[in-house]
Coordinates of C-alpha atoms and ligand atoms in Angstrom, one line a residue:
M1 CA 32.2 -1.0 -9.8
K2 CA 28.4 -1.0 -9.3
V3 CA 27.0 1.3 -6.7
T4 CA 23.7 0.7 -5.1
V5 CA 22.0 2.9 -2.6
A6 CA 19.8 1.3 0.2
R7 CA 16.1 2.2 -0.2
P8 CA 14.9 4.0 1.8
T9 CA 17.9 6.0 3.2
G10 CA 19.0 9.2 4.4
L11 CA 16.8 12.1 5.9
C12 CA 13.7 10.8 7.5
F13 CA 10.3 12.5 7.6
G14 CA 10.8 14.1 11.1
V15 CA 14.2 15.6 10.2
R16 CA 13.2 16.6 6.8
R17 CA 10.2 18.4 8.2
A18 CA 12.1 20.0 11.0
L19 CA 14.7 21.4 8.6
L20 CA 11.8 22.8 6.3
E21 CA 10.4 24.7 9.3
L22 CA 13.9 25.9 10.4
E23 CA 14.8 27.1 7.0
N24 CA 11.4 28.9 6.5
A25 CA 11.8 30.6 10.1
L26 CA 15.5 31.5 9.0
K27 CA 14.0 33.1 5.8
E28 CA 11.5 35.0 7.9
H29 CA 13.6 36.0 10.9
G30 CA 17.2 36.1 9.5
R31 CA 18.4 34.7 12.7
I32 CA 17.0 31.9 15.1
Y33 CA 18.2 30.1 18.1
G34 CA 18.2 26.5 18.2
L35 CA 18.1 24.6 21.3
G36 CA 20.7 21.9 20.6
S37 CA 21.9 20.9 17.2
P38 CA 18.9 20.4 15.0
I39 CA 20.6 17.6 13.1
H40 CA 23.3 15.2 14.2
N41 CA 25.3 16.2 11.1
P42 CA 28.3 18.5 11.4
Q43 CA 28.2 19.6 7.6
E44 CA 24.5 20.4 7.5
I45 CA 25.1 22.5 11.0
E46 CA 27.6 24.6 9.3
R47 CA 25.5 25.2 6.2
L48 CA 22.5 26.2 8.6
Q49 CA 24.9 28.5 10.8
N50 CA 25.7 30.2 7.4
L51 CA 22.1 30.9 7.1
G52 CA 21.8 32.4 10.5
L53 CA 21.3 29.5 13.0
I54 CA 22.8 29.9 16.4
V55 CA 22.9 26.7 18.6
V56 CA 22.5 27.1 22.1
E57 CA 22.3 24.4 24.9
T58 CA 19.7 26.1 27.4
P59 CA 16.8 28.2 27.2
G60 CA 18.6 30.8 29.4
E61 CA 21.0 31.5 26.4
V62 CA 18.1 32.5 24.2
P63 CA 18.1 36.4 24.2
S64 CA 14.7 37.6 25.4
G65 CA 12.1 37.8 22.8
Q66 CA 14.3 36.3 20.0
P67 CA 13.0 33.3 17.8
A68 CA 13.8 30.0 19.1
F69 CA 13.7 26.5 17.5
I70 CA 12.9 23.2 19.0
R71 CA 14.6 20.3 17.2
A72 CA 12.9 17.0 16.0
H73 CA 14.2 15.1 19.3
G74 CA 11.7 17.3 21.2
I75 CA 12.2 18.8 24.9
S76 CA 10.9 18.0 28.4
P77 CA 8.0 20.2 29.6
E78 CA 10.5 21.9 32.0
V79 CA 12.7 22.9 29.3
R80 CA 9.7 24.0 27.2
D81 CA 8.6 26.1 30.2
G82 CA 12.0 27.7 30.6
L83 CA 12.0 28.6 26.8
A84 CA 8.3 30.1 27.0
C85 CA 9.7 32.4 29.9
R86 CA 12.4 33.8 27.3
T87 CA 10.5 34.0 24.2
Q88 CA 6.9 33.5 22.5
L89 CA 8.5 33.1 19.2
I90 CA 9.0 29.3 19.2
V91 CA 9.2 27.2 16.2
D92 CA 8.3 23.6 17.3
G93 CA 10.1 20.9 15.1
T94 CA 9.5 18.1 17.3
C95 CA 8.7 15.0 15.1
P96 CA 5.3 13.8 15.4
F97 CA 6.7 10.2 16.4
V98 CA 8.6 11.7 19.2
R99 CA 5.6 13.5 20.4
N100 CA 3.7 10.1 20.4
V101 CA 6.4 8.7 22.8
Q102 CA 6.0 11.9 25.1
E103 CA 2.4 11.3 25.0
K104 CA 2.6 7.6 25.8
A105 CA 5.0 8.2 28.6
A106 CA 2.7 10.9 30.1
F107 CA -0.4 8.5 29.8
L108 CA 1.4 5.6 31.5
K109 CA 2.6 7.9 34.2
Q110 CA -1.0 9.1 34.8
E111 CA -2.2 5.8 34.9
G112 CA 0.2 4.8 37.9
Y113 CA 2.9 2.8 35.8
R114 CA 6.6 3.0 36.7
L115 CA 8.2 4.0 33.3
V116 CA 11.2 2.1 31.6
V117 CA 12.5 3.9 28.8
V118 CA 14.4 1.7 26.6
G119 CA 17.1 4.0 25.1
D120 CA 20.5 5.7 25.6
A121 CA 20.4 7.9 28.6
A122 CA 22.5 10.6 27.3
H123 CA 20.4 11.1 24.0
P124 CA 18.4 14.3 23.8
E125 CA 15.2 12.6 22.8
V126 CA 15.3 10.3 25.8
Q127 CA 16.0 13.3 28.2
G128 CA 12.9 15.0 26.7
I129 CA 10.8 11.8 27.2
L130 CA 12.1 11.4 30.8
G131 CA 10.5 14.8 31.5
Y132 CA 7.1 13.2 30.8
A133 CA 7.6 10.0 32.5
G134 CA 7.6 11.0 36.1
N135 CA 9.6 10.1 39.2
G136 CA 11.1 6.7 39.4
A137 CA 11.4 6.4 35.7
C138 CA 14.5 4.7 34.5
V139 CA 16.4 4.4 31.3
V140 CA 17.4 0.9 30.3
S141 CA 19.7 0.1 27.2
R142 CA 20.6 -3.4 28.0
V143 CA 18.9 -6.1 30.0
S144 CA 21.6 -5.8 32.8
D145 CA 20.3 -2.4 33.4
I146 CA 16.9 -3.4 34.6
P147 CA 16.4 -2.2 38.1
A148 CA 15.3 -4.4 40.9
G149 CA 12.0 -4.1 42.4
L150 CA 9.8 -4.5 39.4
E151 CA 7.9 -7.4 41.2
K152 CA 5.3 -5.0 42.9
G153 CA 3.3 -2.4 41.0
K154 CA 2.8 -1.8 37.3
T155 CA 5.7 -1.3 34.7
G156 CA 5.2 0.6 31.5
V157 CA 7.6 0.5 28.5
V158 CA 8.4 3.1 25.8
C159 CA 11.3 3.1 23.5
Q160 CA 13.5 5.7 21.9
T161 CA 12.4 5.9 18.4
T162 CA 15.8 5.0 16.8
Q163 CA 16.4 1.9 18.9
K164 CA 17.1 -1.6 17.4
V165 CA 14.0 -4.0 17.5
S166 CA 16.2 -6.5 18.9
V167 CA 17.4 -4.5 21.8
L168 CA 13.5 -3.7 22.6
Q169 CA 12.8 -7.5 22.3
D170 CA 15.5 -8.6 24.6
I171 CA 14.4 -6.0 27.3
V172 CA 10.7 -6.8 27.1
Q173 CA 11.3 -10.4 27.3
A174 CA 13.3 -10.1 30.5
L175 CA 10.8 -7.6 31.9
A176 CA 8.1 -10.1 31.3
A177 CA 9.8 -12.6 33.5
R178 CA 10.2 -10.1 36.3
A179 CA 7.3 -7.4 36.4
A180 CA 3.9 -8.0 38.1
E181 CA 2.3 -6.2 35.5
L182 CA 3.7 -5.0 32.1
R183 CA 2.3 -2.6 29.5
V184 CA 4.7 -2.1 26.5
Y185 CA 4.4 0.5 23.7
N186 CA 6.7 -0.3 20.6
T187 CA 7.5 3.4 19.8
I188 CA 10.5 2.6 17.4
C189 CA 9.5 4.7 14.4
S190 CA 8.9 3.3 10.9
A191 CA 11.6 5.3 9.4
T192 CA 14.2 3.9 11.5
L193 CA 12.8 0.3 10.8
E194 CA 12.8 0.8 7.0
R195 CA 16.3 2.2 7.0
Q196 CA 17.6 -0.7 9.0
R197 CA 15.8 -3.4 6.9
A198 CA 17.0 -1.7 3.9
V199 CA 20.7 -2.0 5.0
M200 CA 20.0 -5.9 5.8
E201 CA 18.6 -6.4 2.3
L202 CA 21.2 -4.7 0.6
A203 CA 24.3 -6.0 2.7
P204 CA 24.3 -9.6 1.3
R205 CA 24.4 -8.3 -2.3
V206 CA 27.4 -6.2 -2.0
D207 CA 31.3 -6.4 -1.3
G208 CA 31.4 -3.3 0.9
M209 CA 29.0 -1.0 2.5
I210 CA 29.5 2.7 3.0
V211 CA 27.5 4.2 5.8
I212 CA 27.5 8.1 5.5
G213 CA 26.4 10.1 8.4
G214 CA 27.4 12.1 11.5
R215 CA 29.5 10.3 14.2
N216 CA 27.3 11.8 16.8
S217 CA 24.3 10.2 15.0
A218 CA 22.8 7.3 16.9
N219 CA 20.8 6.0 14.2
T220 CA 23.7 6.1 11.8
G221 CA 25.7 4.2 14.4
K222 CA 23.0 1.5 14.2
L223 CA 23.1 1.1 10.6
V224 CA 26.9 0.6 10.9
E225 CA 26.3 -2.2 13.5
I226 CA 23.7 -3.8 11.2
S227 CA 25.9 -3.9 8.3
K228 CA 28.9 -5.2 10.1
G229 CA 26.5 -7.7 11.7
C230 CA 25.7 -9.1 8.3
G231 CA 29.4 -9.8 7.7
V232 CA 30.0 -7.2 5.2
P233 CA 33.2 -4.8 5.1
T234 CA 31.6 -1.6 6.4
L235 CA 33.1 2.1 6.3
W236 CA 31.5 4.9 8.3
I237 CA 32.3 8.2 6.9
E238 CA 30.8 11.7 7.4
H239 CA 31.8 13.2 4.1
S240 CA 32.9 11.8 0.8
D241 CA 36.3 13.4 1.5
E242 CA 37.0 10.6 4.0
L243 CA 36.8 8.1 1.3
E244 CA 40.2 6.2 0.8
G245 CA 40.9 4.7 -2.7
G246 CA 42.4 1.6 -0.8
W247 CA 39.1 0.8 0.7
I248 CA 37.1 0.6 -2.5
Q249 CA 39.9 -1.1 -4.5
G250 CA 38.9 -4.7 -5.4
K251 CA 35.3 -4.2 -4.6
E252 CA 32.9 -4.7 -7.5
K253 CA 29.7 -4.0 -5.8
I254 CA 29.4 -1.0 -3.3
G255 CA 26.3 -0.3 -1.3
I256 CA 25.6 3.1 0.2
A257 CA 23.4 3.6 3.4
A258 CA 22.9 7.0 5.2
G259 CA 21.6 7.8 8.6
A260 CA 18.2 9.6 9.1
S261 CA 20.1 12.9 9.7
T262 CA 22.3 12.8 6.5
P263 CA 21.2 15.4 4.0
D264 CA 20.6 14.5 0.4
W265 CA 23.5 16.6 -0.8
L266 CA 26.1 14.7 1.1
I267 CA 24.7 11.3 -0.3
Q268 CA 24.9 12.8 -3.7
E269 CA 28.5 14.1 -3.4
L270 CA 29.4 10.5 -2.1
I271 CA 27.8 9.0 -5.5
S272 CA 29.8 11.5 -7.5
T273 CA 33.0 10.7 -5.7
L274 CA 32.5 6.9 -6.3
E275 CA 31.5 7.7 -9.9
S276 CA 34.7 9.6 -10.4
A277 CA 36.9 6.8 -8.8
R278 CA 35.1 4.4 -11.2
S279 CA 36.1 6.6 -14.3
P280 CA 39.4 8.4 -13.5
R281 CA 38.4 11.0 -16.0
G282 CA 34.8 11.1 -14.8
K283 CA 33.4 10.5 -18.2
D284 CA 32.2 6.9 -18.7
Ligands
SF4_301 S1 13.9 8.9 13.1 FE1 11.7 8.8 13.1 S2 11.3 9.6 15.1 FE2 13.2 10.4 14.6 S3 13.0 12.2 13.7 FE3 13.1 10.7 12.1 S4 10.9 10.2 11.6 FE4 10.9 11.3 13.6

């Protein structure tokens, strides 16, 4: 059995950078309050909790004056103000690519555009962006979500950084046919595109693809969709413990891809598990 890892795959620049800042802060303060899970990966969260991370959902849960951490997804100006009322010790791990979307949304709002945010309405990154987008902004995840009434006025588009290019293309095409004036910023980040392309390139060369990453990770889910869309049997796992011998049996070439929130150590564990499966005594 040959095991090939998609390149690039796993932790993206933004999450790696945020985790580094978080770990440095944990070393300095011993304990830090993270606003939302800093990474969509339960195994990594458990490791960080053991180092002193306490995950909370709202600024009101941060004890006054205690250090707080903003994850790579970023937050809205309103939530940031709420946090600043609780503490001045804020470690900001907002990814620069997410910051760029927030700035583009604020710019379009200022220029009088009605904002369409292409993305998943429930995703924290999108909720943060909406805080910059102004009243009347809407979230669209498919063409049928596009609201009526765009024939007048100006429509601006930004996109959740982890969306599939094809989703943005379809929505922009439909908007172009309806909106009186349209201004689009493609804010899908290069890390996402590169990881999606790596899966597309690897899928035709393997008998099966294992995608490792949190089940709550949107970008991992997109990699699974892409791999399945290439017609290759695809297994989505969070941890190498979930690997069943039956699935790999009969497959000579296995591909591995990992979401942008999957830490290196989980990928490494999966490779070791596959290597032991290849050699029952783990020695050849
Ligand atoms: S996927 Fe892109 S935008 Fe999101 S954290 Fe990673 S580098 Fe930043």
